[in-house]
């Protein structure tokens, strides 16, 4: 199972992610592997989880950086973009979320700080995120990446009031 990992990922996975290995952005809880576990983290995506056979539909340039309930956040090894895909769709068709690791890190870490600070005030009586926080999260995303890309992120991560 050969997989070349770009050197830029080591500091990111070692220092830009909290010790819990999780970033909670309210609408998704992304779990990141430790740098030394990054190969095993590809099971079920690049390689079949049971047979360990190479998955032919998985692009050689895709590396699962994190996942939220099986939905992978993908680092494009050649272009350095961050993509996102929904599992169980029948085929992998990831969409662009961020242009690079730094952009994703700044945006997700700011939202995660908001989620932590809001604590229980984040949710209404039905455990839905309060509409004011939904709008604040959307605004934060758009401020980091612009309107067009922000709308793509909001749509893909299903960030909306319920």
mmCIF file of N, CA and C in Angstrom, residues 21-83:
data_model
loop_
_atom_site.group_PDB
_atom_site.id
_atom_site.type_symbol
_atom_site.label_atom_id
_atom_site.label_comp_id
_atom_site.label_asym_id
_atom_site.label_seq_id
_atom_site.Cartn_x
_atom_site.Cartn_y
_atom_site.Cartn_z
ATOM 1 N N UNK A 21 -8.149 15.511 18.118
ATOM 2 C CA UNK A 21 -8.164 15.091 16.710
ATOM 3 C C UNK A 21 -9.500 15.394 16.048
ATOM 4 N N UNK A 22 -10.265 16.295 16.654
ATOM 5 C CA UNK A 22 -11.585 16.633 16.135
ATOM 6 C C UNK A 22 -11.745 18.142 15.995
ATOM 7 N N UNK A 23 -12.475 18.533 14.945
ATOM 8 C CA UNK A 23 -12.892 19.918 14.779
ATOM 9 C C UNK A 23 -14.408 19.902 14.629
ATOM 10 N N UNK A 24 -15.081 20.506 15.590
ATOM 11 C CA UNK A 24 -16.535 20.590 15.573
ATOM 12 C C UNK A 24 -16.922 21.922 14.955
ATOM 13 N N UNK A 25 -17.551 21.863 13.779
ATOM 14 C CA UNK A 25 -17.996 23.094 13.131
ATOM 15 C C UNK A 25 -19.523 23.201 13.185
ATOM 16 N N UNK A 26 -20.129 22.531 14.136
ATOM 17 C CA UNK A 26 -21.562 22.635 14.352
ATOM 18 C C UNK A 26 -22.373 21.698 13.493
ATOM 19 N N UNK A 27 -22.150 21.708 12.195
ATOM 20 C CA UNK A 27 -22.908 20.870 11.278
ATOM 21 C C UNK A 27 -22.130 19.629 10.871
ATOM 22 N N UNK A 28 -20.907 19.527 11.320
ATOM 23 C CA UNK A 28 -20.066 18.364 11.063
ATOM 24 C C UNK A 28 -19.003 18.311 12.149
ATOM 25 N N UNK A 29 -18.677 17.108 12.547
ATOM 26 C CA UNK A 29 -17.583 16.883 13.484
ATOM 27 C C UNK A 29 -16.528 16.115 12.694
ATOM 28 N N UNK A 30 -15.494 16.829 12.267
ATOM 29 C CA UNK A 30 -14.453 16.196 11.466
ATOM 30 C C UNK A 30 -13.407 15.571 12.376
ATOM 31 N N UNK A 31 -13.117 14.313 12.102
ATOM 32 C CA UNK A 31 -12.089 13.580 12.843
ATOM 33 C C UNK A 31 -10.874 13.425 11.942
ATOM 34 N N UNK A 32 -9.731 13.837 12.461
ATOM 35 C CA UNK A 32 -8.473 13.808 11.728
ATOM 36 C C UNK A 32 -7.575 12.721 12.310
ATOM 37 N N UNK A 33 -6.843 11.998 11.460
ATOM 38 C CA UNK A 33 -5.905 11.005 11.989
ATOM 39 C C UNK A 33 -4.637 11.678 12.497
ATOM 40 N N UNK A 34 -3.931 10.992 13.345
ATOM 41 C CA UNK A 34 -2.585 11.434 13.670
ATOM 42 C C UNK A 34 -1.737 11.185 12.425
ATOM 43 N N UNK A 35 -0.657 11.913 12.279
ATOM 44 C CA UNK A 35 0.171 11.771 11.079
ATOM 45 C C UNK A 35 0.566 10.312 10.865
ATOM 46 N N UNK A 36 0.930 9.628 11.939
ATOM 47 C CA UNK A 36 1.381 8.243 11.810
ATOM 48 C C UNK A 36 0.248 7.275 11.449
ATOM 49 N N UNK A 37 -1.010 7.703 11.565
ATOM 50 C CA UNK A 37 -2.163 6.849 11.241
ATOM 51 C C UNK A 37 -2.797 7.202 9.891
ATOM 52 N N UNK A 38 -2.178 8.092 9.148
ATOM 53 C CA UNK A 38 -2.795 8.600 7.914
ATOM 54 C C UNK A 38 -3.011 7.520 6.864
ATOM 55 N N UNK A 39 -2.165 6.503 6.814
ATOM 56 C CA UNK A 39 -2.327 5.428 5.825
ATOM 57 C C UNK A 39 -3.545 4.576 6.191
ATOM 58 N N UNK A 40 -3.650 4.158 7.449
ATOM 59 C CA UNK A 40 -4.802 3.362 7.882
ATOM 60 C C UNK A 40 -6.112 4.119 7.688
ATOM 61 N N UNK A 41 -6.062 5.430 7.750
ATOM 62 C CA UNK A 41 -7.252 6.266 7.625
ATOM 63 C C UNK A 41 -7.837 6.204 6.212
ATOM 64 N N UNK A 42 -7.067 5.690 5.256
ATOM 65 C CA UNK A 42 -7.526 5.601 3.869
ATOM 66 C C UNK A 42 -8.393 4.367 3.617
ATOM 67 N N UNK A 43 -8.425 3.442 4.585
ATOM 68 C CA UNK A 43 -9.236 2.228 4.432
ATOM 69 C C UNK A 43 -10.711 2.598 4.279
ATOM 70 N N UNK A 44 -11.349 1.948 3.335
ATOM 71 C CA UNK A 44 -12.751 2.226 3.063
ATOM 72 C C UNK A 44 -12.930 3.292 2.003
ATOM 73 N N UNK A 45 -11.841 3.905 1.614
ATOM 74 C CA UNK A 45 -11.857 4.926 0.562
ATOM 75 C C UNK A 45 -10.911 4.480 -0.554
ATOM 76 N N UNK A 46 -9.615 4.638 -0.319
ATOM 77 C CA UNK A 46 -8.605 4.235 -1.309
ATOM 78 C C UNK A 46 -8.528 2.711 -1.416
ATOM 79 N N UNK A 47 -8.660 2.044 -0.291
ATOM 80 C CA UNK A 47 -8.609 0.592 -0.253
ATOM 81 C C UNK A 47 -9.881 0.062 0.383
ATOM 82 N N UNK A 48 -10.330 -1.089 -0.085
ATOM 83 C CA UNK A 48 -11.514 -1.732 0.484
ATOM 84 C C UNK A 48 -11.226 -2.052 1.945
ATOM 85 N N UNK A 49 -12.188 -1.775 2.806
ATOM 86 C CA UNK A 49 -11.991 -1.934 4.245
ATOM 87 C C UNK A 49 -11.779 -3.359 4.710
ATOM 88 N N UNK A 50 -12.269 -4.338 3.955
ATOM 89 C CA UNK A 50 -12.128 -5.746 4.364
ATOM 90 C C UNK A 50 -11.061 -6.449 3.529
ATOM 91 N N UNK A 51 -11.177 -6.382 2.211
ATOM 92 C CA UNK A 51 -10.243 -7.106 1.342
ATOM 93 C C UNK A 51 -8.921 -6.373 1.156
ATOM 94 N N UNK A 52 -8.911 -5.077 1.434
ATOM 95 C CA UNK A 52 -7.745 -4.217 1.249
ATOM 96 C C UNK A 52 -7.348 -4.065 -0.222
ATOM 97 N N UNK A 53 -8.257 -4.448 -1.099
ATOM 98 C CA UNK A 53 -8.008 -4.266 -2.532
ATOM 99 C C UNK A 53 -8.137 -2.786 -2.870
ATOM 100 N N UNK A 54 -7.373 -2.348 -3.844
ATOM 101 C CA UNK A 54 -7.420 -0.958 -4.295
ATOM 102 C C UNK A 54 -8.789 -0.673 -4.886
ATOM 103 N N UNK A 55 -9.397 0.437 -4.466
ATOM 104 C CA UNK A 55 -10.702 0.853 -4.987
ATOM 105 C C UNK A 55 -10.468 1.583 -6.307
ATOM 106 N N UNK A 56 -10.919 1.008 -7.426
ATOM 107 C CA UNK A 56 -10.640 1.621 -8.721
ATOM 108 C C UNK A 56 -11.294 2.987 -8.926
ATOM 109 N N UNK A 57 -12.378 3.270 -8.236
ATOM 110 C CA UNK A 57 -13.078 4.555 -8.408
ATOM 111 C C UNK A 57 -12.423 5.687 -7.616
ATOM 112 N N UNK A 58 -11.456 5.365 -6.769
ATOM 113 C CA UNK A 58 -10.806 6.383 -5.955
ATOM 114 C C UNK A 58 -9.618 6.943 -6.711
ATOM 115 N N UNK A 59 -9.602 8.239 -6.945
ATOM 116 C CA UNK A 59 -8.536 8.911 -7.688
ATOM 117 C C UNK A 59 -7.216 8.811 -6.927
ATOM 118 N N UNK A 60 -6.139 8.541 -7.650
ATOM 119 C CA UNK A 60 -4.810 8.428 -7.034
ATOM 120 C C UNK A 60 -4.364 9.723 -6.365
ATOM 121 N N UNK A 61 -4.938 10.854 -6.750
ATOM 122 C CA UNK A 61 -4.553 12.152 -6.185
ATOM 123 C C UNK A 61 -5.336 12.512 -4.929
ATOM 124 N N UNK A 62 -6.239 11.648 -4.491
ATOM 125 C CA UNK A 62 -7.067 11.956 -3.324
ATOM 126 C C UNK A 62 -6.509 11.278 -2.074
ATOM 127 N N UNK A 63 -6.415 12.048 -1.021
ATOM 128 C CA UNK A 63 -5.993 11.538 0.282
ATOM 129 C C UNK A 63 -7.031 11.992 1.306
ATOM 130 N N UNK A 64 -7.617 11.044 2.027
ATOM 131 C CA UNK A 64 -8.595 11.419 3.044
ATOM 132 C C UNK A 64 -7.856 12.095 4.182
ATOM 133 N N UNK A 65 -8.225 13.334 4.407
ATOM 134 C CA UNK A 65 -7.595 14.166 5.434
ATOM 135 C C UNK A 65 -8.356 14.047 6.750
ATOM 136 N N UNK A 66 -9.683 13.903 6.653
ATOM 137 C CA UNK A 66 -10.561 13.803 7.821
ATOM 138 C C UNK A 66 -11.880 13.222 7.331
ATOM 139 N N UNK A 67 -12.728 12.851 8.280
ATOM 140 C CA UNK A 67 -14.068 12.419 7.885
ATOM 141 C C UNK A 67 -15.064 12.807 8.966
ATOM 142 N N UNK A 68 -16.294 12.971 8.506
ATOM 143 C CA UNK A 68 -17.410 13.253 9.401
ATOM 144 C C UNK A 68 -18.499 12.249 9.068
ATOM 145 N N UNK A 69 -18.697 11.290 9.949
ATOM 146 C CA UNK A 69 -19.694 10.231 9.739
ATOM 147 C C UNK A 69 -19.481 9.536 8.397
ATOM 148 N N UNK A 70 -18.232 9.307 8.026
ATOM 149 C CA UNK A 70 -17.897 8.614 6.791
ATOM 150 C C UNK A 70 -17.770 9.511 5.582
ATOM 151 N N UNK A 71 -18.185 10.775 5.684
ATOM 152 C CA UNK A 71 -18.046 11.713 4.567
ATOM 153 C C UNK A 71 -16.622 12.269 4.592
ATOM 154 N N UNK A 72 -15.832 11.978 3.551
ATOM 155 C CA UNK A 72 -14.420 12.378 3.594
ATOM 156 C C UNK A 72 -14.146 13.821 3.184
ATOM 157 N N UNK A 73 -13.231 14.406 3.915
ATOM 158 C CA UNK A 73 -12.602 15.669 3.563
ATOM 159 C C UNK A 73 -11.313 15.232 2.872
ATOM 160 N N UNK A 74 -11.144 15.593 1.627
ATOM 161 C CA UNK A 74 -10.087 15.030 0.782
ATOM 162 C C UNK A 74 -9.054 16.095 0.415
ATOM 163 N N UNK A 75 -7.800 15.749 0.614
ATOM 164 C CA UNK A 75 -6.691 16.594 0.177
ATOM 165 C C UNK A 75 -6.293 16.119 -1.211
ATOM 166 N N UNK A 76 -6.337 17.011 -2.199
ATOM 167 C CA UNK A 76 -5.923 16.671 -3.557
ATOM 168 C C UNK A 76 -4.403 16.801 -3.611
ATOM 169 N N UNK A 77 -3.733 15.683 -3.757
ATOM 170 C CA UNK A 77 -2.281 15.651 -3.657
ATOM 171 C C UNK A 77 -1.577 16.522 -4.703
ATOM 172 N N UNK A 78 -2.103 16.621 -5.890
ATOM 173 C CA UNK A 78 -1.458 17.402 -6.950
ATOM 174 C C UNK A 78 -1.828 18.884 -6.863
ATOM 175 N N UNK A 79 -3.122 19.165 -6.724
ATOM 176 C CA UNK A 79 -3.586 20.554 -6.742
ATOM 177 C C UNK A 79 -3.590 21.230 -5.373
ATOM 178 N N UNK A 80 -3.485 20.441 -4.313
ATOM 179 C CA UNK A 80 -3.445 20.938 -2.921
ATOM 180 C C UNK A 80 -4.784 21.506 -2.441
ATOM 181 N N UNK A 81 -5.856 21.288 -3.211
ATOM 182 C CA UNK A 81 -7.191 21.733 -2.819
ATOM 183 C C UNK A 81 -7.772 20.786 -1.767
ATOM 184 N N UNK A 82 -8.793 21.269 -1.058
ATOM 185 C CA UNK A 82 -9.537 20.455 -0.119
ATOM 186 C C UNK A 82 -10.915 20.198 -0.739
ATOM 187 N N UNK A 83 -11.243 18.933 -0.893
ATOM 188 C CA UNK A 83 -12.503 18.511 -1.492
ATOM 189 C C UNK A 83 -13.367 17.841 -0.426
#
